[in-house]
Amino acid sequence: MIARREALERLSARSEFPVLVIGGGVNGIGTFRDLALQGVDVLLVEKSDFSSGASAASSHMAHGGVRYLENGEFRLVREAVQERNRLIRNAPHYVRPLATTIPIFRWFSGLLNAPLKFLGLLDRPAERGALVIKVGLMIYDAYTRAQHDLPPGQVIPAHAFQNRAESLAETPQLNPSIRFTATYTDGAILQPERLCVEMIRDALEANPQSLALNYVSAAGMEDGAVLLHETSGGRTFSVRPQAVVNAAGPWIDFANQALGVQTRFIGGTKGSHLVLDHPELRAAIGAREFFFENEDGRIVLIFPLQDKVLVGTTDLPINDPDQARCTNEEVEYFLGMIGRVFPRIRVEPGQIVFRFSGVRPLPAADATRPGQISRDHSIRTLEPQDGRPFPVFSLVGGKWTTFRAFSEQAADLVLDTLGLQRQIDTRALPIGGGLDFPLSEDEKQKWIAAQSQATGLSRERLRELLARYGTYAGRIAAFLAAGADRPLAGHPGYSWREIGWLLRQEAVVHLDDLLLRRSLLGMLGEVRAGLVEEIGQAGGEFLGWPVEEQERQVARTLALLADRHGMELQ
C-alpha cells in the first residue's frame, strides 16, 4: 500500500472519482477490489480501521449455513456452499476445511419447525432432533457434491452420524446424555482481518489510481459533492463520484443520512464472543468445531483458534452499533452453554483472555426473534435526487462467507451504471498470499528452501512467516533480511523489522490496528503492556512518531483493550 501521507495528498489533489465506496468491511473491500480489477478508479473510505466493525466480530467460519435450510433459504445455502469452496481454493493460507460436530440430544424434535415457520405459526425455537438434522445434512451434502470449486484433489466429505457409544469413545468429555453426534465439514477463516487487508493490496496493485483510506468518514454533502472528514487528522476533502456504494454495514443508515437521505434499511443484532485459554477444553474439541443448539434455541459454537478456544455467539437487538460490548450477562451465558455439551469441564472467568462484540448488518424486520431474520443479502438503490447527482447502492445484510458473490453483484450494478463491461471474473482469483500457496508438505519445504537460500533466514522462521502471511511472506522475508533484525522482547515470535513492515506497508494509524487486525496478538491474549510500549517505540522508528505520540498511542490502546475487550493490562 502507498504511504498514508501520500494517499491523503492524492485525495486532496483529485476531486472526481467514478466510484466512492463508504465502508471498509469485507463487503466494501470486496466491492472495491472487484471494481479496481475491472480498471475502475475507486475511492474507499472507512471511518475507523479496515475490517474493524462487523467484519472483525465474526465467528471465523466459512460456512454454508445448514440451519438456514429450516427457514427455506435454499438459494442462500447453495450460494454460501459455493463461496465456502471458493474461499478454500482462493485463500488457502487463511481458509481451511473444518470438521464440525453437532451433539444431538433428541430423536424426533423439531419435525414441524420448518412448515410451522413457513405458515407463521411458530415464533419460538424447538430443539432439532436427529431426524431433522439428518435430513438437513443430506441436503447440505447434495449442494456440496454439486460444486467443483475446491483445490485439485480436495474433496469435502459427506456427513457422518455416530451413536452415543461411538461419540463418547472419540470424545470422552462429551455429555453422556447425547443420543448421537453428526459431523460434517465447513471451513475456518483463520485470520479474517488480514484477508481484508490483502484484498485491498490486490486492488491497489491492480489499479494504482484507486485509493483506500482508513479513518476517513462521509461527513455530508455540499453542492452535489460528498464531504469527507479525516477522523484521525481533521482534514476535510470534497469528492464528486458518479456512483456511491454504501457498505457501512450496521452504520448504513447513518451514512445515508450524511448523504442527505433518511433510510431504515438496517435492524442489526449484536453478536458477542469469548476467547478462552483453557487447555482441557481445547484438547477435548481437538481439530473440530462443536456447533449446536443451546437450551434456549440459540445456535452456538465452540471453535479451535490456534491453541485457544473461541466461544460464541449471542443474537441480541441493539440500537447503536458503537455501543456493542460483550456484557457480563453474555459471559455467564457462554460459560453455562459450554456445560451443556462438556459438563465435566469447568470454565472460570479468569480463563477468558479476550472478548469481542459486533453488530450484524441485518435488514430491518418485524421478526419477533432475531434468529428469524434472514442472513441473505440485498442491494437497496437510492436514485439521484436534487442535491445528490449520483445513485447510492446500499449493501444490506450478507455474511463473511458470501462476500465475493455480494461484491460481484454490487460491482456489476455499478459497472452497468457507468456503462462499462466486466473484464475479470473473481470466482477463481487467488487472494493475496493465497497466490501459488504450497498445499502439500513437500511443496512447503521447497518454498521454504528457496526463500532460505534467497534471504538467509532460517527455515523455522520462514515456516512461521508462511503460516502467518501465505506467499506474501516472500516480500516480508526480503525486508527482514535487508537490515539488522531482532525478536521482540515482549513476543519473540515476532521481530522488530516484521513489525516495521506491518506499520509501514499496511496502513497502520493506531497501535490497536496492528494488535487486533494486522495480527492475532490481541485476540489470542498475547498482549502485555510492555509489548504495547515496545510496538509504540517501533512506531517511532518506522512511522516517525515522536515520544509524545508514542505515549499517546500506548495510553489509547490500553484504554481501548480494557473497554472493548476486557483486557486490563498493567
Coordinates of C-alpha atoms in Angstrom, one line a residue:
M1 CA 0.0 0.0 0.0
I2 CA 1.1 3.6 -0.6
A3 CA 2.1 5.6 2.5
R4 CA -0.9 7.3 4.2
R5 CA 0.5 10.8 3.8
E6 CA 0.9 10.3 0.0
A7 CA -2.6 8.8 -0.2
L8 CA -4.1 11.9 1.5
E9 CA -2.2 14.2 -0.8
R10 CA -3.5 12.4 -3.8
L11 CA -7.0 12.6 -2.4
S12 CA -6.6 16.3 -1.8
A13 CA -5.5 16.8 -5.4
R14 CA -8.3 14.8 -7.0
S15 CA -11.9 15.8 -6.6
E16 CA -13.5 13.3 -9.0
F17 CA -13.7 9.5 -8.7
P18 CA -16.0 7.3 -10.7
V19 CA -16.9 5.4 -7.6
L20 CA -16.9 6.1 -3.9
V21 CA -17.2 3.1 -1.5
I22 CA -18.2 4.0 2.0
G23 CA -17.3 1.3 4.5
G24 CA -14.1 -0.8 4.8
G25 CA -15.6 -4.0 6.0
V26 CA -15.4 -7.2 4.0
N27 CA -18.3 -6.3 1.6
G28 CA -17.0 -2.8 1.0
I29 CA -13.4 -4.1 0.5
G30 CA -14.7 -6.9 -1.8
T31 CA -16.6 -4.4 -4.0
F32 CA -13.6 -2.1 -4.0
R33 CA -11.3 -4.9 -5.1
D34 CA -13.7 -6.2 -7.8
L35 CA -14.2 -2.7 -9.3
A36 CA -10.4 -1.9 -9.2
L37 CA -9.8 -5.2 -11.0
Q38 CA -12.1 -4.0 -13.8
G39 CA -10.0 -0.9 -14.3
V40 CA -12.3 1.4 -12.5
D41 CA -10.8 4.2 -10.3
V42 CA -12.4 3.7 -6.9
L43 CA -12.0 5.6 -3.6
L44 CA -12.7 3.5 -0.5
V45 CA -13.1 5.3 2.9
E46 CA -13.6 3.7 6.3
K47 CA -14.4 5.8 9.4
S48 CA -12.4 3.6 11.6
D49 CA -9.8 1.0 10.7
F50 CA -10.3 -1.5 7.9
S51 CA -12.3 -4.6 9.0
S52 CA -12.9 -3.1 12.4
G53 CA -16.7 -3.2 12.7
A54 CA -18.9 -6.2 11.9
S55 CA -16.2 -7.9 9.9
A56 CA -14.0 -8.0 12.9
A57 CA -16.6 -9.7 15.1
S58 CA -17.1 -12.9 13.1
S59 CA -17.1 -16.4 14.3
H60 CA -14.2 -17.2 12.0
M61 CA -16.4 -19.6 10.0
A62 CA -16.7 -20.1 6.2
H63 CA -20.0 -22.0 6.1
G64 CA -23.0 -22.7 4.0
G65 CA -25.4 -22.1 6.8
V66 CA -27.0 -25.5 7.2
R67 CA -29.5 -24.1 9.7
Y68 CA -30.9 -21.7 7.1
L69 CA -32.5 -24.6 5.3
E70 CA -35.1 -24.7 8.0
N71 CA -36.2 -21.2 7.0
G72 CA -36.4 -22.2 3.4
E73 CA -33.4 -20.1 2.3
F74 CA -32.2 -22.7 -0.2
R75 CA -30.7 -20.0 -2.6
L76 CA -28.6 -18.6 0.2
V77 CA -27.3 -22.0 1.3
R78 CA -26.4 -23.0 -2.2
E79 CA -24.6 -19.8 -2.8
A80 CA -22.8 -20.0 0.6
V81 CA -21.6 -23.5 -0.1
Q82 CA -20.2 -22.4 -3.4
E83 CA -18.4 -19.5 -1.9
R84 CA -17.1 -21.5 1.0
N85 CA -15.4 -23.8 -1.5
R86 CA -14.0 -20.9 -3.5
L87 CA -12.6 -19.3 -0.3
I88 CA -10.8 -22.6 0.5
R89 CA -9.3 -22.6 -3.0
N90 CA -8.6 -18.9 -3.4
A91 CA -7.3 -18.2 0.1
P92 CA -5.8 -21.5 1.3
H93 CA -3.4 -19.7 3.6
Y94 CA -6.3 -18.4 5.7
V95 CA -9.3 -20.6 4.9
R96 CA -9.2 -24.3 5.6
P97 CA -11.7 -27.2 5.8
L98 CA -13.0 -27.6 9.3
A99 CA -14.7 -30.7 10.7
T100 CA -17.9 -29.6 12.5
T101 CA -19.7 -31.7 15.1
I102 CA -23.3 -31.4 16.2
P103 CA -24.2 -33.0 19.6
I104 CA -27.8 -34.3 19.3
F105 CA -29.9 -34.9 22.4
R106 CA -33.3 -36.0 20.8
W107 CA -34.7 -38.2 18.1
F108 CA -37.7 -36.5 16.5
S109 CA -37.9 -33.0 18.0
G110 CA -38.3 -30.1 15.5
L111 CA -40.0 -32.1 12.7
L112 CA -42.7 -29.4 12.3
N113 CA -40.4 -26.4 12.7
A114 CA -40.0 -25.6 9.0
P115 CA -43.7 -25.9 8.0
L116 CA -44.9 -24.0 11.0
K117 CA -42.4 -21.2 10.5
F118 CA -43.5 -21.0 6.8
L119 CA -47.1 -20.7 7.9
G120 CA -46.2 -18.1 10.5
L121 CA -47.4 -20.3 13.4
L122 CA -44.1 -20.7 15.1
D123 CA -42.0 -17.8 16.5
R124 CA -40.0 -19.7 19.1
P125 CA -37.3 -22.3 18.6
A126 CA -37.9 -26.0 19.1
E127 CA -34.9 -28.3 19.6
R128 CA -33.8 -30.1 16.5
G129 CA -33.7 -33.9 16.8
A130 CA -31.6 -36.5 14.9
L131 CA -34.1 -36.9 12.1
V132 CA -34.3 -33.2 11.3
I133 CA -30.5 -32.8 11.4
K134 CA -30.1 -35.9 9.2
V135 CA -32.4 -34.5 6.5
G136 CA -30.7 -31.1 6.6
L137 CA -27.2 -32.6 6.3
M138 CA -28.3 -34.8 3.4
I139 CA -29.5 -31.6 1.5
Y140 CA -26.3 -29.9 2.5
D141 CA -24.2 -32.8 1.1
A142 CA -26.1 -32.6 -2.1
Y143 CA -25.2 -28.9 -2.5
T144 CA -21.6 -29.6 -1.7
R145 CA -21.3 -32.5 -4.2
A146 CA -22.7 -30.3 -6.9
Q147 CA -19.8 -27.8 -6.6
H148 CA -16.3 -28.2 -8.1
D149 CA -14.6 -25.1 -6.8
L150 CA -12.1 -26.8 -4.5
P151 CA -8.3 -27.1 -4.9
P152 CA -7.3 -30.1 -7.2
G153 CA -7.7 -33.4 -5.3
Q154 CA -9.5 -31.9 -2.4
V155 CA -13.0 -33.3 -1.5
I156 CA -15.5 -32.2 1.1
P157 CA -16.5 -35.5 2.7
A158 CA -20.1 -36.4 3.3
H159 CA -21.5 -36.1 6.8
A160 CA -21.4 -39.0 9.3
F161 CA -23.5 -39.9 12.3
Q162 CA -22.1 -41.7 15.4
N163 CA -24.2 -43.2 18.2
R164 CA -23.7 -42.4 21.8
A165 CA -21.0 -45.1 22.4
E166 CA -19.0 -44.1 19.4
S167 CA -19.2 -40.4 20.2
L168 CA -18.1 -40.9 23.8
A169 CA -15.3 -43.2 22.8
E170 CA -14.0 -40.5 20.5
T171 CA -14.7 -37.5 22.8
P172 CA -14.9 -38.8 26.4
Q173 CA -15.7 -35.4 27.9
L174 CA -19.0 -35.1 26.0
N175 CA -22.3 -35.0 27.8
P176 CA -23.3 -38.7 28.3
S177 CA -27.0 -37.7 27.7
I178 CA -26.4 -37.3 24.0
R179 CA -28.0 -39.7 21.6
F180 CA -25.8 -39.1 18.6
T181 CA -23.3 -36.7 17.1
A182 CA -23.3 -35.7 13.5
T183 CA -20.1 -34.5 11.8
Y184 CA -19.8 -32.6 8.6
T185 CA -17.3 -30.3 7.0
D186 CA -17.4 -26.5 6.6
G187 CA -14.5 -24.0 6.7
A188 CA -12.4 -22.0 9.2
I189 CA -11.3 -18.4 8.4
L190 CA -8.1 -18.3 10.4
Q191 CA -7.4 -14.5 10.1
P192 CA -10.4 -12.7 8.6
E193 CA -9.0 -9.2 9.1
R194 CA -5.8 -10.0 7.3
L195 CA -7.8 -11.4 4.4
C196 CA -9.4 -7.9 4.1
V197 CA -6.0 -6.1 4.1
E198 CA -4.7 -8.4 1.4
M199 CA -7.7 -7.8 -0.8
I200 CA -7.0 -4.0 -0.5
R201 CA -3.4 -4.7 -1.6
D202 CA -4.6 -6.8 -4.5
A203 CA -6.9 -3.9 -5.6
L204 CA -4.2 -1.2 -5.3
E205 CA -1.7 -3.3 -7.2
A206 CA -4.2 -4.0 -10.0
N207 CA -5.2 -0.3 -10.2
P208 CA -2.7 2.2 -8.7
Q209 CA -5.1 5.1 -9.4
S210 CA -7.6 3.8 -6.8
L211 CA -7.2 4.8 -3.2
A212 CA -8.2 3.2 0.2
L213 CA -8.1 5.3 3.3
N214 CA -9.0 4.3 6.8
Y215 CA -10.1 6.8 9.5
V216 CA -11.9 8.9 6.8
S217 CA -15.7 9.2 7.0
A218 CA -18.5 10.6 4.9
A219 CA -19.5 13.8 6.7
G220 CA -22.1 15.4 4.5
M221 CA -23.0 16.9 1.1
E222 CA -22.1 20.3 -0.4
D223 CA -23.1 21.5 -3.9
G224 CA -23.5 17.9 -5.1
A225 CA -20.2 16.7 -3.7
V226 CA -19.5 14.3 -0.8
L227 CA -17.6 15.8 2.1
L228 CA -15.1 13.5 3.6
H229 CA -13.5 14.0 7.1
E230 CA -10.2 12.6 8.2
T231 CA -11.1 11.4 11.7
S232 CA -7.5 10.9 12.7
G233 CA -6.2 14.3 11.5
G234 CA -9.0 16.7 11.0
R235 CA -8.7 17.4 7.3
T236 CA -11.7 17.7 5.0
F237 CA -12.0 16.7 1.4
S238 CA -14.6 17.1 -1.3
V239 CA -15.3 14.3 -3.8
R240 CA -17.6 14.1 -6.8
P241 CA -18.4 10.5 -7.6
Q242 CA -20.6 9.1 -10.4
A243 CA -21.9 6.3 -8.0
V244 CA -21.7 5.6 -4.3
V245 CA -21.6 2.2 -2.7
N246 CA -22.8 2.3 0.9
A247 CA -21.1 -0.7 2.5
A248 CA -21.1 0.8 6.0
G249 CA -22.7 -2.3 7.5
P250 CA -24.5 -1.5 10.8
W251 CA -23.9 2.1 10.0
I252 CA -25.6 2.2 6.6
D253 CA -28.5 4.3 7.7
F254 CA -26.1 6.8 9.4
A255 CA -24.0 7.0 6.2
N256 CA -27.2 7.6 4.1
Q257 CA -28.2 10.4 6.5
A258 CA -24.8 12.0 5.8
L259 CA -25.7 11.8 2.1
G260 CA -28.9 13.7 2.7
V261 CA -31.5 10.9 2.8
Q262 CA -33.3 9.1 5.7
T263 CA -33.5 5.4 5.5
R264 CA -34.3 2.4 7.7
F265 CA -32.5 -0.4 6.0
I266 CA -30.8 -1.9 9.0
G267 CA -32.1 -3.7 12.0
G268 CA -28.9 -5.2 13.3
T269 CA -28.3 -7.6 16.1
K270 CA -25.4 -7.9 18.5
G271 CA -23.2 -11.0 18.5
S272 CA -20.5 -11.5 21.1
H273 CA -17.7 -14.0 21.6
L274 CA -15.1 -15.1 24.1
V275 CA -11.6 -16.4 23.6
L276 CA -10.5 -18.8 26.3
D277 CA -7.1 -20.1 27.4
H278 CA -8.3 -23.5 28.5
P279 CA -6.0 -26.4 27.6
E280 CA -8.5 -29.0 28.8
L281 CA -11.4 -27.7 26.7
R282 CA -9.0 -27.2 23.7
A283 CA -7.9 -30.8 24.0
A284 CA -11.5 -32.0 24.2
I285 CA -12.6 -30.4 21.0
G286 CA -9.4 -31.3 19.1
A287 CA -9.4 -30.1 15.5
R288 CA -13.2 -29.9 15.4
E289 CA -15.7 -27.1 15.9
F290 CA -18.7 -28.0 18.0
F291 CA -21.8 -26.3 16.6
F292 CA -25.0 -26.9 18.4
E293 CA -28.3 -25.6 19.8
N294 CA -28.4 -24.3 23.3
E295 CA -31.4 -24.9 25.6
D296 CA -32.9 -21.5 24.6
G297 CA -32.7 -22.4 20.9
R298 CA -29.8 -20.2 20.1
I299 CA -27.2 -21.8 17.7
V300 CA -23.8 -21.5 19.4
L301 CA -20.3 -22.8 18.8
I302 CA -17.0 -23.8 20.4
F303 CA -14.2 -23.3 17.9
P304 CA -10.5 -24.2 17.8
L305 CA -8.5 -20.9 17.4
Q306 CA -4.8 -22.0 17.4
D307 CA -4.1 -23.0 21.0
K308 CA -7.1 -21.1 22.3
V309 CA -10.9 -21.7 22.2
L310 CA -13.3 -19.3 20.6
V311 CA -16.9 -19.4 22.0
G312 CA -19.9 -17.7 20.6
T313 CA -22.3 -16.2 19.8
T314 CA -25.3 -14.2 21.0
D315 CA -28.1 -12.6 18.9
L316 CA -29.4 -9.5 20.7
P317 CA -31.2 -6.4 19.4
I318 CA -29.2 -3.2 19.6
N319 CA -29.8 0.4 18.5
D320 CA -26.3 1.9 18.5
P321 CA -23.6 -0.2 16.9
D322 CA -20.9 1.9 18.5
Q323 CA -22.1 0.7 21.9
A324 CA -21.6 -3.0 21.2
R325 CA -19.8 -4.7 24.1
C326 CA -19.7 -8.2 25.4
T327 CA -21.5 -7.9 28.7
N328 CA -21.2 -9.9 31.9
E329 CA -24.6 -11.5 31.3
E330 CA -23.3 -12.8 27.9
V331 CA -20.2 -14.1 29.6
E332 CA -22.4 -16.1 32.1
Y333 CA -24.5 -17.4 29.1
F334 CA -21.4 -18.7 27.3
L335 CA -19.9 -20.4 30.4
G336 CA -23.2 -22.1 31.0
M337 CA -23.6 -23.1 27.4
I338 CA -20.2 -24.9 27.5
G339 CA -21.5 -27.0 30.4
R340 CA -24.4 -28.3 28.2
V341 CA -22.0 -30.2 26.0
F342 CA -19.0 -30.7 28.3
P343 CA -20.5 -30.9 31.8
R344 CA -17.3 -32.1 33.5
I345 CA -15.1 -29.3 32.2
R346 CA -15.1 -26.3 34.5
V347 CA -14.6 -22.9 32.9
E348 CA -13.7 -19.9 35.1
P349 CA -13.9 -16.2 34.1
G350 CA -10.2 -15.9 34.8
Q351 CA -9.6 -18.2 31.7
I352 CA -11.1 -15.5 29.4
V353 CA -8.2 -13.8 27.6
F354 CA -10.3 -11.7 25.1
R355 CA -13.9 -10.8 24.5
F356 CA -15.4 -9.0 21.5
S357 CA -18.7 -7.9 20.1
G358 CA -20.1 -6.6 16.8
V359 CA -23.4 -5.9 15.1
R360 CA -24.7 -7.9 12.2
P361 CA -25.9 -5.6 9.4
L362 CA -29.3 -7.5 9.1
P363 CA -32.2 -5.9 7.3
A364 CA -34.9 -4.1 9.3
A365 CA -37.6 -6.6 10.0
D366 CA -40.6 -7.3 12.2
A367 CA -39.5 -10.7 13.3
T368 CA -40.2 -11.5 17.0
R369 CA -36.9 -13.3 17.4
P370 CA -33.5 -12.1 15.9
G371 CA -32.8 -15.6 14.7
Q372 CA -35.7 -15.5 12.3
I373 CA -34.2 -12.5 10.4
S374 CA -32.8 -13.6 7.0
R375 CA -29.0 -13.7 6.7
D376 CA -29.3 -13.2 2.9
H377 CA -28.0 -10.1 1.2
S378 CA -29.7 -7.4 -0.9
I379 CA -28.9 -4.1 -2.6
R380 CA -31.2 -1.1 -2.0
T381 CA -30.9 1.6 -4.6
L382 CA -31.4 5.3 -4.0
E383 CA -31.8 7.1 -7.3
P384 CA -30.2 10.6 -7.8
Q385 CA -32.2 13.5 -6.4
D386 CA -31.9 17.2 -6.0
G387 CA -28.5 18.0 -4.4
R388 CA -27.3 14.4 -4.9
P389 CA -26.5 13.8 -8.6
F390 CA -25.4 10.2 -8.2
P391 CA -27.1 6.9 -7.2
V392 CA -26.4 5.2 -3.8
F393 CA -26.3 1.5 -3.6
S394 CA -26.7 0.3 0.0
L395 CA -25.4 -3.3 0.7
V396 CA -27.8 -4.7 3.3
G397 CA -27.2 -8.0 5.1
G398 CA -24.7 -10.6 3.9
K399 CA -22.2 -12.8 5.7
W400 CA -18.5 -13.3 5.6
T401 CA -18.7 -16.5 3.5
T402 CA -20.7 -14.8 0.7
F403 CA -18.8 -11.5 0.4
R404 CA -17.3 -12.3 -3.0
A405 CA -20.7 -13.1 -4.6
F406 CA -22.3 -10.0 -2.9
S407 CA -19.4 -7.8 -4.1
E408 CA -19.7 -9.2 -7.6
Q409 CA -23.4 -8.3 -7.6
A410 CA -22.7 -4.8 -6.4
A411 CA -19.8 -4.3 -8.8
D412 CA -22.0 -5.4 -11.8
L413 CA -24.6 -2.9 -10.8
V414 CA -22.0 -0.1 -10.6
L415 CA -20.5 -1.1 -13.9
D416 CA -23.9 -1.0 -15.6
T417 CA -24.4 2.5 -14.1
L418 CA -21.1 3.6 -15.6
G419 CA -21.8 1.9 -18.9
L420 CA -18.8 -0.5 -18.6
Q421 CA -18.4 -4.2 -19.1
R422 CA -16.8 -6.7 -16.7
Q423 CA -13.2 -7.6 -17.6
I424 CA -12.2 -10.1 -14.9
D425 CA -14.1 -12.9 -13.2
T426 CA -13.2 -13.2 -9.5
R427 CA -14.6 -16.6 -8.9
A428 CA -11.3 -18.4 -9.3
L429 CA -8.9 -15.5 -8.5
P430 CA -6.5 -16.0 -5.7
I431 CA -6.4 -13.6 -2.8
G432 CA -3.2 -12.1 -1.5
G433 CA -0.8 -14.7 -0.1
G434 CA -3.0 -17.4 -1.4
L435 CA -1.4 -17.0 -4.9
D436 CA 0.7 -20.1 -5.6
F437 CA 0.4 -21.1 -1.9
P438 CA 2.0 -24.5 -1.4
L439 CA -0.6 -27.0 -0.3
S440 CA 1.4 -30.2 0.4
E441 CA 4.2 -30.5 2.9
D442 CA 6.6 -31.3 0.1
E443 CA 5.7 -28.1 -1.7
K444 CA 6.0 -26.1 1.5
Q445 CA 9.5 -27.5 2.0
K446 CA 10.5 -26.5 -1.5
W447 CA 9.2 -22.9 -1.0
I448 CA 10.9 -22.6 2.4
A449 CA 14.2 -23.9 1.0
A450 CA 14.1 -21.4 -1.9
Q451 CA 13.4 -18.5 0.4
S452 CA 16.0 -19.5 2.8
Q453 CA 18.6 -19.6 0.1
A454 CA 17.5 -16.2 -1.2
T455 CA 17.3 -14.4 2.2
G456 CA 19.5 -16.3 4.6
L457 CA 16.6 -16.6 7.1
S458 CA 16.2 -19.9 9.0
R459 CA 13.7 -22.5 7.7
E460 CA 11.9 -22.3 11.1
R461 CA 11.4 -18.6 10.7
L462 CA 10.2 -18.9 7.1
R463 CA 7.7 -21.6 8.0
E464 CA 6.3 -19.2 10.6
L465 CA 6.1 -16.4 8.1
L466 CA 4.4 -18.6 5.5
A467 CA 1.8 -19.7 8.0
R468 CA 1.2 -16.1 9.0
Y469 CA 1.1 -14.4 5.6
G470 CA 1.0 -17.0 2.9
T471 CA 3.3 -16.5 -0.1
Y472 CA 3.3 -12.8 0.6
A473 CA 5.8 -13.8 3.2
G474 CA 8.4 -13.8 0.5
R475 CA 8.3 -10.0 0.3
I476 CA 8.4 -9.7 4.1
A477 CA 11.4 -12.1 4.3
A478 CA 13.3 -10.0 1.9
F479 CA 12.7 -6.9 4.0
L480 CA 13.7 -8.7 7.2
A481 CA 17.0 -9.8 5.6
A482 CA 17.8 -6.3 4.4
G483 CA 18.6 -4.9 7.8
A484 CA 19.5 -5.8 11.4
D485 CA 16.6 -7.6 13.0
R486 CA 15.8 -9.0 16.4
P487 CA 13.0 -10.8 18.2
L488 CA 10.6 -8.6 20.2
A489 CA 11.3 -8.7 23.9
G490 CA 7.5 -8.8 24.5
H491 CA 6.8 -11.5 22.0
P492 CA 9.8 -13.4 20.5
G493 CA 7.5 -14.9 17.8
Y494 CA 7.6 -11.5 16.1
S495 CA 10.6 -9.5 15.1
W496 CA 11.4 -5.8 15.1
R497 CA 11.5 -5.5 11.3
E498 CA 8.4 -7.6 10.8
I499 CA 6.5 -5.1 13.0
G500 CA 8.1 -2.3 11.0
W501 CA 6.9 -3.8 7.7
L502 CA 3.3 -4.0 9.1
L503 CA 3.5 -0.4 10.3
R504 CA 4.8 0.9 7.0
Q505 CA 3.0 -1.2 4.5
E506 CA -0.4 -1.9 5.9
A507 CA -2.0 1.5 6.7
V508 CA -1.5 1.3 10.5
V509 CA -2.7 4.5 12.1
H510 CA -3.1 3.4 15.7
L511 CA -1.4 0.6 17.6
D512 CA -4.6 -1.3 18.0
D513 CA -4.8 -1.6 14.2
L514 CA -1.7 -3.8 14.4
L515 CA -2.5 -5.7 17.6
L516 CA -6.1 -6.5 16.7
R517 CA -6.3 -6.6 12.9
R518 CA -2.9 -7.0 11.3
S519 CA -2.2 -9.8 13.7
L520 CA -3.9 -12.1 16.1
L521 CA -1.8 -10.9 19.1
G522 CA -4.8 -9.3 20.8
M523 CA -7.4 -12.0 20.1
L524 CA -5.1 -14.7 21.3
G525 CA -4.5 -12.9 24.6
E526 CA -0.7 -12.5 23.9
V527 CA -0.6 -8.7 24.5
R528 CA 1.1 -7.3 27.6
A529 CA 1.6 -3.6 28.5
G530 CA 5.3 -4.0 27.8
L531 CA 4.6 -5.3 24.3
V532 CA 2.3 -2.3 23.6
E533 CA 5.1 0.0 24.7
E534 CA 7.7 -1.8 22.5
I535 CA 5.5 -1.6 19.4
G536 CA 4.9 2.1 20.2
Q537 CA 8.7 2.5 20.1
A538 CA 8.7 0.8 16.7
G539 CA 6.2 3.4 15.6
G540 CA 8.8 5.9 16.5
E541 CA 11.4 4.3 14.2
F542 CA 9.2 3.2 11.3
L543 CA 6.4 5.9 11.3
G544 CA 8.3 8.8 12.8
W545 CA 6.2 9.1 15.9
P546 CA 7.8 11.5 18.5
V547 CA 7.9 10.3 22.1
E548 CA 4.7 12.2 23.0
E549 CA 2.8 10.4 20.2
Q550 CA 4.2 7.0 21.2
E551 CA 2.9 7.6 24.8
R552 CA -0.5 8.8 23.5
Q553 CA -0.8 5.7 21.3
V554 CA 0.1 3.4 24.2
A555 CA -2.4 5.0 26.5
R556 CA -5.1 5.0 23.9
T557 CA -4.5 1.3 23.1
L558 CA -4.5 0.2 26.8
A559 CA -7.8 2.0 27.4
L560 CA -9.4 0.5 24.2
L561 CA -8.4 -3.0 25.1
A562 CA -9.9 -2.6 28.6
D563 CA -13.1 -1.0 27.4
R564 CA -13.9 -3.2 24.4
H565 CA -12.1 -6.5 25.0
G566 CA -11.9 -6.9 28.8
M567 CA -8.1 -6.8 28.8
E568 CA -6.9 -5.0 31.9
L569 CA -3.2 -4.6 31.3
Q570 CA -0.9 -3.2 33.9

